[in-house]
Amino acid sequence: MIQSILKHASVRKYKTTPIPESVLNEIIEAGVRASNTGNMQLYSIIVTKSAEIKEQLAPAHFNQPMIKNAPVVLTLCADVNRFTKWCNQRNADAGFFNSESLISAIIDTCLVAQNICIAAESHGLGICYLGTTTYNPQQIIDALQLPKGVFPVTTVTMGYPDESPALSERLPLNAVVHAEKYNDYTSDAIDKAYNEIENNPANQKFITENNKQNLAQVFAEIRYSKSNNEFFSEQLMEAIKSQGLL
Amino acid sequence: MIQSILKHASVRKYKTTPIPESVLNEIIEAGVRASNTGNMQLYSIIVTKSAEIKEQLAPAHFNQPMIKNAPVVLTLCADVNRFTKWCNQRNADAGFFNSESLISAIIDTCLVAQNICIAAESHGLGICYLGTTTYNPQQIIDALQLPKGVFPVTTVTMGYPDESPALSERLPLNAVVHAEKYNDYTSDAIDKAYNEIENNPANQKFITENNKQNLAQVFAEIRYSKSNNEFFSEQLMEAIKSQGLL
């Protein structure tokens, strides 16, 4: 099991081979076995295969080709709608349209997502998470007709791999692990943590291509710029409010 | 792999046997192999073993016995502090103290957490998630000395199992899965979704014990009441703001 997790790399090119229904069901069954808050299962999994709906989802994901090319697109949503409907139908005074329930539901949704991805990989499938889900949530809400109380957290594209991507780099383990309490980073600890990544020739190339002085500038000023992050933050908060969750 | 995921049940009683350092390292290594946004690794993992610090964490988790009894307590945190420090040190204009970065970091933190749990279980360990982490975040921030930019998302207790809990119930798969788009629930669909859970004799007992008319009332009025959810929402938002993340 651990060996398979250690070999994970995101797959962005898929064969056209469809995923058998029985395999997909087993994968999603593995998903819902994840721990969740109070066993309320405050999530929903939307399985999109139709070309037409994938077409509607694509702009929200900046038209990344995986959306249209993957046989299956899973949109994993935090969902207090179903539970609230149940409570209302049973004359129970429900209060789940708030930030505590939203954050708990987001956490539970992610645990389901990761179980699904590991189960999929153990079936020889490849997966890719689309972080764009939280950039343009309103477009996804519209495309998938999400009612109030439902919020898209992440998207997973899935299919049989048509590429074998290399393992991506990571910070040394001791740069992300803290013993007992948080040990805040000294300037020297930061240098050590990022040293290997900064000296990776592929990343050096990345700096030159982007006309920057170093890798941190590529991340902070090009790929994930402050102005973009702030723009997407506004869109995100508006969409959360509009779904009644704040 | 899938078989192990399908057998997951939270373990709350642990043997005193310590977890070998090599095993714990392999488990955390499996954690950081999870997909993450832009490979920025906006998370930190705090590994607490000392009785003294567990004692400080315990009240935040309503003194659930797992905190003190588990040989290892992992507090998984969204963390934009490390990345921002790196950017600042490299004269890069970083903008990660915002809700978009926080939500992305929360998602990434959860994928790490679930990888860790699956890897732990494949080593014969038992785990339990503590949802209390988002109830009393400020107490955890204080106990673990989390600087601005770091926020506790979830806590996992871990150890060799001293109990064999039964698999917990789940809604039927078709109650949480939607084909193509979200298919909102009719009154009949809600009845069908909750039918099995409502007829479970253990849950019937739960209703009687709590002097309620049905299971939904136990959840919405006792276990996860509106007033509690709203109280914890306020604490949560205050702590997020105080960490500079909103």
JSON list of N, CA and C in Angstrom, two decimals, chain A residues 124-181:
[
{"chain": "A", "resi": 124, "resn": "GLY", "atom": "N", "xyz": [-4.93, 0.79, -11.24]},
{"chain": "A", "resi": 124, "resn": "GLY", "atom": "CA", "xyz": [-4.15, 1.10, -12.44]},
{"chain": "A", "resi": 124, "resn": "GLY", "atom": "C", "xyz": [-4.61, 2.37, -13.14]},
{"chain": "A", "resi": 125, "resn": "LEU", "atom": "N", "xyz": [-5.49, 3.12, -12.50]},
{"chain": "A", "resi": 125, "resn": "LEU", "atom": "CA", "xyz": [-5.94, 4.38, -13.10]},
{"chain": "A", "resi": 125, "resn": "LEU", "atom": "C", "xyz": [-4.99, 5.51, -12.71]},
{"chain": "A", "resi": 126, "resn": "GLY", "atom": "N", "xyz": [-5.04, 6.59, -13.48]},
{"chain": "A", "resi": 126, "resn": "GLY", "atom": "CA", "xyz": [-4.27, 7.79, -13.14]},
{"chain": "A", "resi": 126, "resn": "GLY", "atom": "C", "xyz": [-5.24, 8.89, -12.76]},
{"chain": "A", "resi": 127, "resn": "ILE", "atom": "N", "xyz": [-4.81, 9.77, -11.87]},
{"chain": "A", "resi": 127, "resn": "ILE", "atom": "CA", "xyz": [-5.70, 10.86, -11.42]},
{"chain": "A", "resi": 127, "resn": "ILE", "atom": "C", "xyz": [-4.95, 12.19, -11.45]},
{"chain": "A", "resi": 128, "resn": "CYS", "atom": "N", "xyz": [-5.72, 13.27, -11.54]},
{"chain": "A", "resi": 128, "resn": "CYS", "atom": "CA", "xyz": [-5.15, 14.60, -11.37]},
{"chain": "A", "resi": 128, "resn": "CYS", "atom": "C", "xyz": [-6.14, 15.48, -10.61]},
{"chain": "A", "resi": 129, "resn": "TYR", "atom": "N", "xyz": [-5.69, 16.12, -9.56]},
{"chain": "A", "resi": 129, "resn": "TYR", "atom": "CA", "xyz": [-6.52, 17.09, -8.83]},
{"chain": "A", "resi": 129, "resn": "TYR", "atom": "C", "xyz": [-6.50, 18.42, -9.57]},
{"chain": "A", "resi": 130, "resn": "LEU", "atom": "N", "xyz": [-7.64, 19.07, -9.65]},
{"chain": "A", "resi": 130, "resn": "LEU", "atom": "CA", "xyz": [-7.69, 20.40, -10.25]},
{"chain": "A", "resi": 130, "resn": "LEU", "atom": "C", "xyz": [-7.96, 21.46, -9.18]},
{"chain": "A", "resi": 131, "resn": "GLY", "atom": "N", "xyz": [-6.90, 22.18, -8.83]},
{"chain": "A", "resi": 131, "resn": "GLY", "atom": "CA", "xyz": [-7.00, 23.22, -7.80]},
{"chain": "A", "resi": 131, "resn": "GLY", "atom": "C", "xyz": [-7.82, 24.41, -8.27]},
{"chain": "A", "resi": 132, "resn": "THR", "atom": "N", "xyz": [-8.06, 24.46, -9.57]},
{"chain": "A", "resi": 132, "resn": "THR", "atom": "CA", "xyz": [-8.88, 25.53, -10.15]},
{"chain": "A", "resi": 132, "resn": "THR", "atom": "C", "xyz": [-10.31, 25.54, -9.60]},
{"chain": "A", "resi": 133, "resn": "THR", "atom": "N", "xyz": [-10.71, 24.44, -8.97]},
{"chain": "A", "resi": 133, "resn": "THR", "atom": "CA", "xyz": [-12.07, 24.35, -8.41]},
{"chain": "A", "resi": 133, "resn": "THR", "atom": "C", "xyz": [-12.40, 25.51, -7.48]},
{"chain": "A", "resi": 134, "resn": "THR", "atom": "N", "xyz": [-11.42, 25.92, -6.66]},
{"chain": "A", "resi": 134, "resn": "THR", "atom": "CA", "xyz": [-11.69, 27.02, -5.71]},
{"chain": "A", "resi": 134, "resn": "THR", "atom": "C", "xyz": [-11.41, 28.39, -6.34]},
{"chain": "A", "resi": 135, "resn": "TYR", "atom": "N", "xyz": [-10.95, 28.41, -7.60]},
{"chain": "A", "resi": 135, "resn": "TYR", "atom": "CA", "xyz": [-10.73, 29.70, -8.26]},
{"chain": "A", "resi": 135, "resn": "TYR", "atom": "C", "xyz": [-12.04, 30.23, -8.85]},
{"chain": "A", "resi": 136, "resn": "ASN", "atom": "N", "xyz": [-12.77, 29.33, -9.47]},
{"chain": "A", "resi": 136, "resn": "ASN", "atom": "CA", "xyz": [-13.98, 29.74, -10.18]},
{"chain": "A", "resi": 136, "resn": "ASN", "atom": "C", "xyz": [-15.18, 28.93, -9.71]},
{"chain": "A", "resi": 137, "resn": "PRO", "atom": "N", "xyz": [-15.43, 28.94, -8.40]},
{"chain": "A", "resi": 137, "resn": "PRO", "atom": "CA", "xyz": [-16.50, 28.07, -7.90]},
{"chain": "A", "resi": 137, "resn": "PRO", "atom": "C", "xyz": [-17.87, 28.39, -8.49]},
{"chain": "A", "resi": 138, "resn": "GLN", "atom": "N", "xyz": [-18.14, 29.68, -8.75]},
{"chain": "A", "resi": 138, "resn": "GLN", "atom": "CA", "xyz": [-19.49, 30.02, -9.23]},
{"chain": "A", "resi": 138, "resn": "GLN", "atom": "C", "xyz": [-19.79, 29.38, -10.58]},
{"chain": "A", "resi": 139, "resn": "GLN", "atom": "N", "xyz": [-18.78, 29.30, -11.43]},
{"chain": "A", "resi": 139, "resn": "GLN", "atom": "CA", "xyz": [-18.98, 28.67, -12.75]},
{"chain": "A", "resi": 139, "resn": "GLN", "atom": "C", "xyz": [-19.30, 27.19, -12.59]},
{"chain": "A", "resi": 140, "resn": "ILE", "atom": "N", "xyz": [-18.67, 26.55, -11.60]},
{"chain": "A", "resi": 140, "resn": "ILE", "atom": "CA", "xyz": [-18.92, 25.13, -11.36]},
{"chain": "A", "resi": 140, "resn": "ILE", "atom": "C", "xyz": [-20.31, 24.95, -10.74]},
{"chain": "A", "resi": 141, "resn": "ILE", "atom": "N", "xyz": [-20.65, 25.84, -9.82]},
{"chain": "A", "resi": 141, "resn": "ILE", "atom": "CA", "xyz": [-21.99, 25.81, -9.20]},
{"chain": "A", "resi": 141, "resn": "ILE", "atom": "C", "xyz": [-23.06, 25.89, -10.28]},
{"chain": "A", "resi": 142, "resn": "ASP", "atom": "N", "xyz": [-22.84, 26.79, -11.24]},
{"chain": "A", "resi": 142, "resn": "ASP", "atom": "CA", "xyz": [-23.81, 26.95, -12.33]},
{"chain": "A", "resi": 142, "resn": "ASP", "atom": "C", "xyz": [-23.84, 25.71, -13.23]},
{"chain": "A", "resi": 143, "resn": "ALA", "atom": "N", "xyz": [-22.66, 25.24, -13.63]},
{"chain": "A", "resi": 143, "resn": "ALA", "atom": "CA", "xyz": [-22.60, 24.11, -14.58]},
{"chain": "A", "resi": 143, "resn": "ALA", "atom": "C", "xyz": [-23.22, 22.85, -13.98]},
{"chain": "A", "resi": 144, "resn": "LEU", "atom": "N", "xyz": [-23.01, 22.63, -12.69]},
{"chain": "A", "resi": 144, "resn": "LEU", "atom": "CA", "xyz": [-23.50, 21.40, -12.07]},
{"chain": "A", "resi": 144, "resn": "LEU", "atom": "C", "xyz": [-24.80, 21.59, -11.29]},
{"chain": "A", "resi": 145, "resn": "GLN", "atom": "N", "xyz": [-25.34, 22.80, -11.39]},
{"chain": "A", "resi": 145, "resn": "GLN", "atom": "CA", "xyz": [-26.60, 23.13, -10.71]},
{"chain": "A", "resi": 145, "resn": "GLN", "atom": "C", "xyz": [-26.59, 22.79, -9.22]},
{"chain": "A", "resi": 146, "resn": "LEU", "atom": "N", "xyz": [-25.55, 23.28, -8.55]},
{"chain": "A", "resi": 146, "resn": "LEU", "atom": "CA", "xyz": [-25.44, 23.03, -7.12]},
{"chain": "A", "resi": 146, "resn": "LEU", "atom": "C", "xyz": [-26.40, 23.93, -6.35]},
{"chain": "A", "resi": 147, "resn": "PRO", "atom": "N", "xyz": [-27.27, 23.35, -5.54]},
{"chain": "A", "resi": 147, "resn": "PRO", "atom": "CA", "xyz": [-28.20, 24.18, -4.76]},
{"chain": "A", "resi": 147, "resn": "PRO", "atom": "C", "xyz": [-27.49, 24.84, -3.57]},
{"chain": "A", "resi": 148, "resn": "LYS", "atom": "N", "xyz": [-28.17, 25.73, -2.88]},
{"chain": "A", "resi": 148, "resn": "LYS", "atom": "CA", "xyz": [-27.59, 26.33, -1.67]},
{"chain": "A", "resi": 148, "resn": "LYS", "atom": "C", "xyz": [-27.18, 25.23, -0.70]},
{"chain": "A", "resi": 149, "resn": "GLY", "atom": "N", "xyz": [-26.09, 25.43, 0.01]},
{"chain": "A", "resi": 149, "resn": "GLY", "atom": "CA", "xyz": [-25.61, 24.42, 0.96]},
{"chain": "A", "resi": 149, "resn": "GLY", "atom": "C", "xyz": [-24.61, 23.46, 0.34]},
{"chain": "A", "resi": 150, "resn": "VAL", "atom": "N", "xyz": [-24.38, 23.60, -0.97]},
{"chain": "A", "resi": 150, "resn": "VAL", "atom": "CA", "xyz": [-23.44, 22.69, -1.64]},
{"chain": "A", "resi": 150, "resn": "VAL", "atom": "C", "xyz": [-22.32, 23.53, -2.25]},
{"chain": "A", "resi": 151, "resn": "PHE", "atom": "N", "xyz": [-21.07, 23.13, -2.01]},
{"chain": "A", "resi": 151, "resn": "PHE", "atom": "CA", "xyz": [-19.94, 23.93, -2.49]},
{"chain": "A", "resi": 151, "resn": "PHE", "atom": "C", "xyz": [-18.86, 23.02, -3.07]},
{"chain": "A", "resi": 152, "resn": "PRO", "atom": "N", "xyz": [-18.38, 23.35, -4.29]},
{"chain": "A", "resi": 152, "resn": "PRO", "atom": "CA", "xyz": [-17.34, 22.51, -4.91]},
{"chain": "A", "resi": 152, "resn": "PRO", "atom": "C", "xyz": [-15.99, 22.70, -4.23]},
{"chain": "A", "resi": 153, "resn": "VAL", "atom": "N", "xyz": [-15.39, 21.65, -3.75]},
{"chain": "A", "resi": 153, "resn": "VAL", "atom": "CA", "xyz": [-14.12, 21.74, -3.02]},
{"chain": "A", "resi": 153, "resn": "VAL", "atom": "C", "xyz": [-12.94, 21.38, -3.91]},
{"chain": "A", "resi": 154, "resn": "THR", "atom": "N", "xyz": [-13.06, 20.25, -4.58]},
{"chain": "A", "resi": 154, "resn": "THR", "atom": "CA", "xyz": [-11.98, 19.87, -5.49]},
{"chain": "A", "resi": 154, "resn": "THR", "atom": "C", "xyz": [-12.52, 19.01, -6.61]},
{"chain": "A", "resi": 155, "resn": "THR", "atom": "N", "xyz": [-11.73, 18.89, -7.66]},
{"chain": "A", "resi": 155, "resn": "THR", "atom": "CA", "xyz": [-12.12, 18.12, -8.84]},
{"chain": "A", "resi": 155, "resn": "THR", "atom": "C", "xyz": [-11.01, 17.12, -9.13]},
{"chain": "A", "resi": 156, "resn": "VAL", "atom": "N", "xyz": [-11.40, 15.91, -9.47]},
{"chain": "A", "resi": 156, "resn": "VAL", "atom": "CA", "xyz": [-10.42, 14.87, -9.81]},
{"chain": "A", "resi": 156, "resn": "VAL", "atom": "C", "xyz": [-10.75, 14.35, -11.20]},
{"chain": "A", "resi": 157, "resn": "THR", "atom": "N", "xyz": [-9.78, 14.43, -12.11]},
{"chain": "A", "resi": 157, "resn": "THR", "atom": "CA", "xyz": [-9.96, 13.78, -13.41]},
{"chain": "A", "resi": 157, "resn": "THR", "atom": "C", "xyz": [-9.33, 12.39, -13.31]},
{"chain": "A", "resi": 158, "resn": "MET", "atom": "N", "xyz": [-9.93, 11.43, -14.01]},
{"chain": "A", "resi": 158, "resn": "MET", "atom": "CA", "xyz": [-9.54, 10.04, -13.82]},
{"chain": "A", "resi": 158, "resn": "MET", "atom": "C", "xyz": [-9.63, 9.25, -15.12]},
{"chain": "A", "resi": 159, "resn": "GLY", "atom": "N", "xyz": [-8.65, 8.42, -15.38]},
{"chain": "A", "resi": 159, "resn": "GLY", "atom": "CA", "xyz": [-8.68, 7.56, -16.56]},
{"chain": "A", "resi": 159, "resn": "GLY", "atom": "C", "xyz": [-7.46, 6.67, -16.60]},
{"chain": "A", "resi": 160, "resn": "TYR", "atom": "N", "xyz": [-7.42, 5.76, -17.55]},
{"chain": "A", "resi": 160, "resn": "TYR", "atom": "CA", "xyz": [-6.23, 4.92, -17.68]},
{"chain": "A", "resi": 160, "resn": "TYR", "atom": "C", "xyz": [-5.11, 5.77, -18.27]},
{"chain": "A", "resi": 161, "resn": "PRO", "atom": "N", "xyz": [-3.91, 5.73, -17.64]},
{"chain": "A", "resi": 161, "resn": "PRO", "atom": "CA", "xyz": [-2.82, 6.64, -17.99]},
{"chain": "A", "resi": 161, "resn": "PRO", "atom": "C", "xyz": [-2.31, 6.46, -19.42]},
{"chain": "A", "resi": 162, "resn": "ASP", "atom": "N", "xyz": [-2.05, 7.57, -20.07]},
{"chain": "A", "resi": 162, "resn": "ASP", "atom": "CA", "xyz": [-1.39, 7.54, -21.37]},
{"chain": "A", "resi": 162, "resn": "ASP", "atom": "C", "xyz": [-0.06, 8.28, -21.29]},
{"chain": "A", "resi": 163, "resn": "GLU", "atom": "N", "xyz": [0.49, 8.33, -20.09]},
{"chain": "A", "resi": 163, "resn": "GLU", "atom": "CA", "xyz": [1.82, 8.89, -19.85]},
{"chain": "A", "resi": 163, "resn": "GLU", "atom": "C", "xyz": [2.33, 8.34, -18.51]},
{"chain": "A", "resi": 164, "resn": "SER", "atom": "N", "xyz": [3.64, 8.42, -18.31]},
{"chain": "A", "resi": 164, "resn": "SER", "atom": "CA", "xyz": [4.22, 7.96, -17.04]},
{"chain": "A", "resi": 164, "resn": "SER", "atom": "C", "xyz": [5.05, 9.07, -16.44]},
{"chain": "A", "resi": 165, "resn": "PRO", "atom": "N", "xyz": [4.40, 10.05, -15.85]},
{"chain": "A", "resi": 165, "resn": "PRO", "atom": "CA", "xyz": [5.14, 11.20, -15.33]},
{"chain": "A", "resi": 165, "resn": "PRO", "atom": "C", "xyz": [6.09, 10.82, -14.19]},
{"chain": "A", "resi": 166, "resn": "ALA", "atom": "N", "xyz": [7.17, 11.56, -14.11]},
{"chain": "A", "resi": 166, "resn": "ALA", "atom": "CA", "xyz": [8.15, 11.32, -13.03]},
{"chain": "A", "resi": 166, "resn": "ALA", "atom": "C", "xyz": [7.57, 11.81, -11.70]},
{"chain": "A", "resi": 167, "resn": "LEU", "atom": "N", "xyz": [8.10, 11.25, -10.65]},
{"chain": "A", "resi": 167, "resn": "LEU", "atom": "CA", "xyz": [7.75, 11.69, -9.30]},
{"chain": "A", "resi": 167, "resn": "LEU", "atom": "C", "xyz": [8.11, 13.17, -9.16]},
{"chain": "A", "resi": 168, "resn": "SER", "atom": "N", "xyz": [7.24, 13.97, -8.54]},
{"chain": "A", "resi": 168, "resn": "SER", "atom": "CA", "xyz": [7.60, 15.37, -8.37]},
{"chain": "A", "resi": 168, "resn": "SER", "atom": "C", "xyz": [8.42, 15.55, -7.09]},
{"chain": "A", "resi": 169, "resn": "GLU", "atom": "N", "xyz": [9.19, 16.62, -7.08]},
{"chain": "A", "resi": 169, "resn": "GLU", "atom": "CA", "xyz": [10.09, 16.87, -5.95]},
{"chain": "A", "resi": 169, "resn": "GLU", "atom": "C", "xyz": [9.30, 17.27, -4.70]},
{"chain": "A", "resi": 170, "resn": "ARG", "atom": "N", "xyz": [9.90, 17.11, -3.55]},
{"chain": "A", "resi": 170, "resn": "ARG", "atom": "CA", "xyz": [9.30, 17.57, -2.30]},
{"chain": "A", "resi": 170, "resn": "ARG", "atom": "C", "xyz": [10.40, 18.18, -1.43]},
{"chain": "A", "resi": 171, "resn": "LEU", "atom": "N", "xyz": [9.98, 19.05, -0.52]},
{"chain": "A", "resi": 171, "resn": "LEU", "atom": "CA", "xyz": [10.91, 19.56, 0.48]},
{"chain": "A", "resi": 171, "resn": "LEU", "atom": "C", "xyz": [11.40, 18.40, 1.32]},
{"chain": "A", "resi": 172, "resn": "PRO", "atom": "N", "xyz": [12.60, 18.52, 1.92]},
{"chain": "A", "resi": 172, "resn": "PRO", "atom": "CA", "xyz": [13.03, 17.46, 2.85]},
{"chain": "A", "resi": 172, "resn": "PRO", "atom": "C", "xyz": [11.99, 17.30, 3.96]},
{"chain": "A", "resi": 173, "resn": "LEU", "atom": "N", "xyz": [11.81, 16.07, 4.41]},
{"chain": "A", "resi": 173, "resn": "LEU", "atom": "CA", "xyz": [10.76, 15.81, 5.40]},
{"chain": "A", "resi": 173, "resn": "LEU", "atom": "C", "xyz": [10.90, 16.71, 6.63]},
{"chain": "A", "resi": 174, "resn": "ASN", "atom": "N", "xyz": [12.13, 16.92, 7.08]},
{"chain": "A", "resi": 174, "resn": "ASN", "atom": "CA", "xyz": [12.31, 17.72, 8.30]},
{"chain": "A", "resi": 174, "resn": "ASN", "atom": "C", "xyz": [11.98, 19.20, 8.10]},
{"chain": "A", "resi": 175, "resn": "ALA", "atom": "N", "xyz": [11.72, 19.59, 6.84]},
{"chain": "A", "resi": 175, "resn": "ALA", "atom": "CA", "xyz": [11.31, 20.98, 6.60]},
{"chain": "A", "resi": 175, "resn": "ALA", "atom": "C", "xyz": [9.81, 21.18, 6.81]},
{"chain": "A", "resi": 176, "resn": "VAL", "atom": "N", "xyz": [9.04, 20.09, 6.81]},
{"chain": "A", "resi": 176, "resn": "VAL", "atom": "CA", "xyz": [7.58, 20.23, 7.01]},
{"chain": "A", "resi": 176, "resn": "VAL", "atom": "C", "xyz": [7.11, 19.57, 8.30]},
{"chain": "A", "resi": 177, "resn": "VAL", "atom": "N", "xyz": [8.01, 18.86, 8.98]},
{"chain": "A", "resi": 177, "resn": "VAL", "atom": "CA", "xyz": [7.64, 18.17, 10.22]},
{"chain": "A", "resi": 177, "resn": "VAL", "atom": "C", "xyz": [8.23, 18.92, 11.41]},
{"chain": "A", "resi": 178, "resn": "HIS", "atom": "N", "xyz": [7.43, 19.05, 12.45]},
{"chain": "A", "resi": 178, "resn": "HIS", "atom": "CA", "xyz": [7.88, 19.74, 13.66]},
{"chain": "A", "resi": 178, "resn": "HIS", "atom": "C", "xyz": [7.76, 18.79, 14.84]},
{"chain": "A", "resi": 179, "resn": "ALA", "atom": "N", "xyz": [8.78, 18.75, 15.68]},
{"chain": "A", "resi": 179, "resn": "ALA", "atom": "CA", "xyz": [8.74, 17.88, 16.85]},
{"chain": "A", "resi": 179, "resn": "ALA", "atom": "C", "xyz": [8.07, 18.60, 18.01]},
{"chain": "A", "resi": 180, "resn": "GLU", "atom": "N", "xyz": [7.03, 17.99, 18.53]},
{"chain": "A", "resi": 180, "resn": "GLU", "atom": "CA", "xyz": [6.31, 18.47, 19.72]},
{"chain": "A", "resi": 180, "resn": "GLU", "atom": "C", "xyz": [5.48, 19.73, 19.50]},
{"chain": "A", "resi": 181, "resn": "LYS", "atom": "N", "xyz": [6.12, 20.84, 19.15]},
{"chain": "A", "resi": 181, "resn": "LYS", "atom": "CA", "xyz": [5.45, 22.12, 18.90]},
{"chain": "A", "resi": 181, "resn": "LYS", "atom": "C", "xyz": [5.95, 22.65, 17.57]}
]
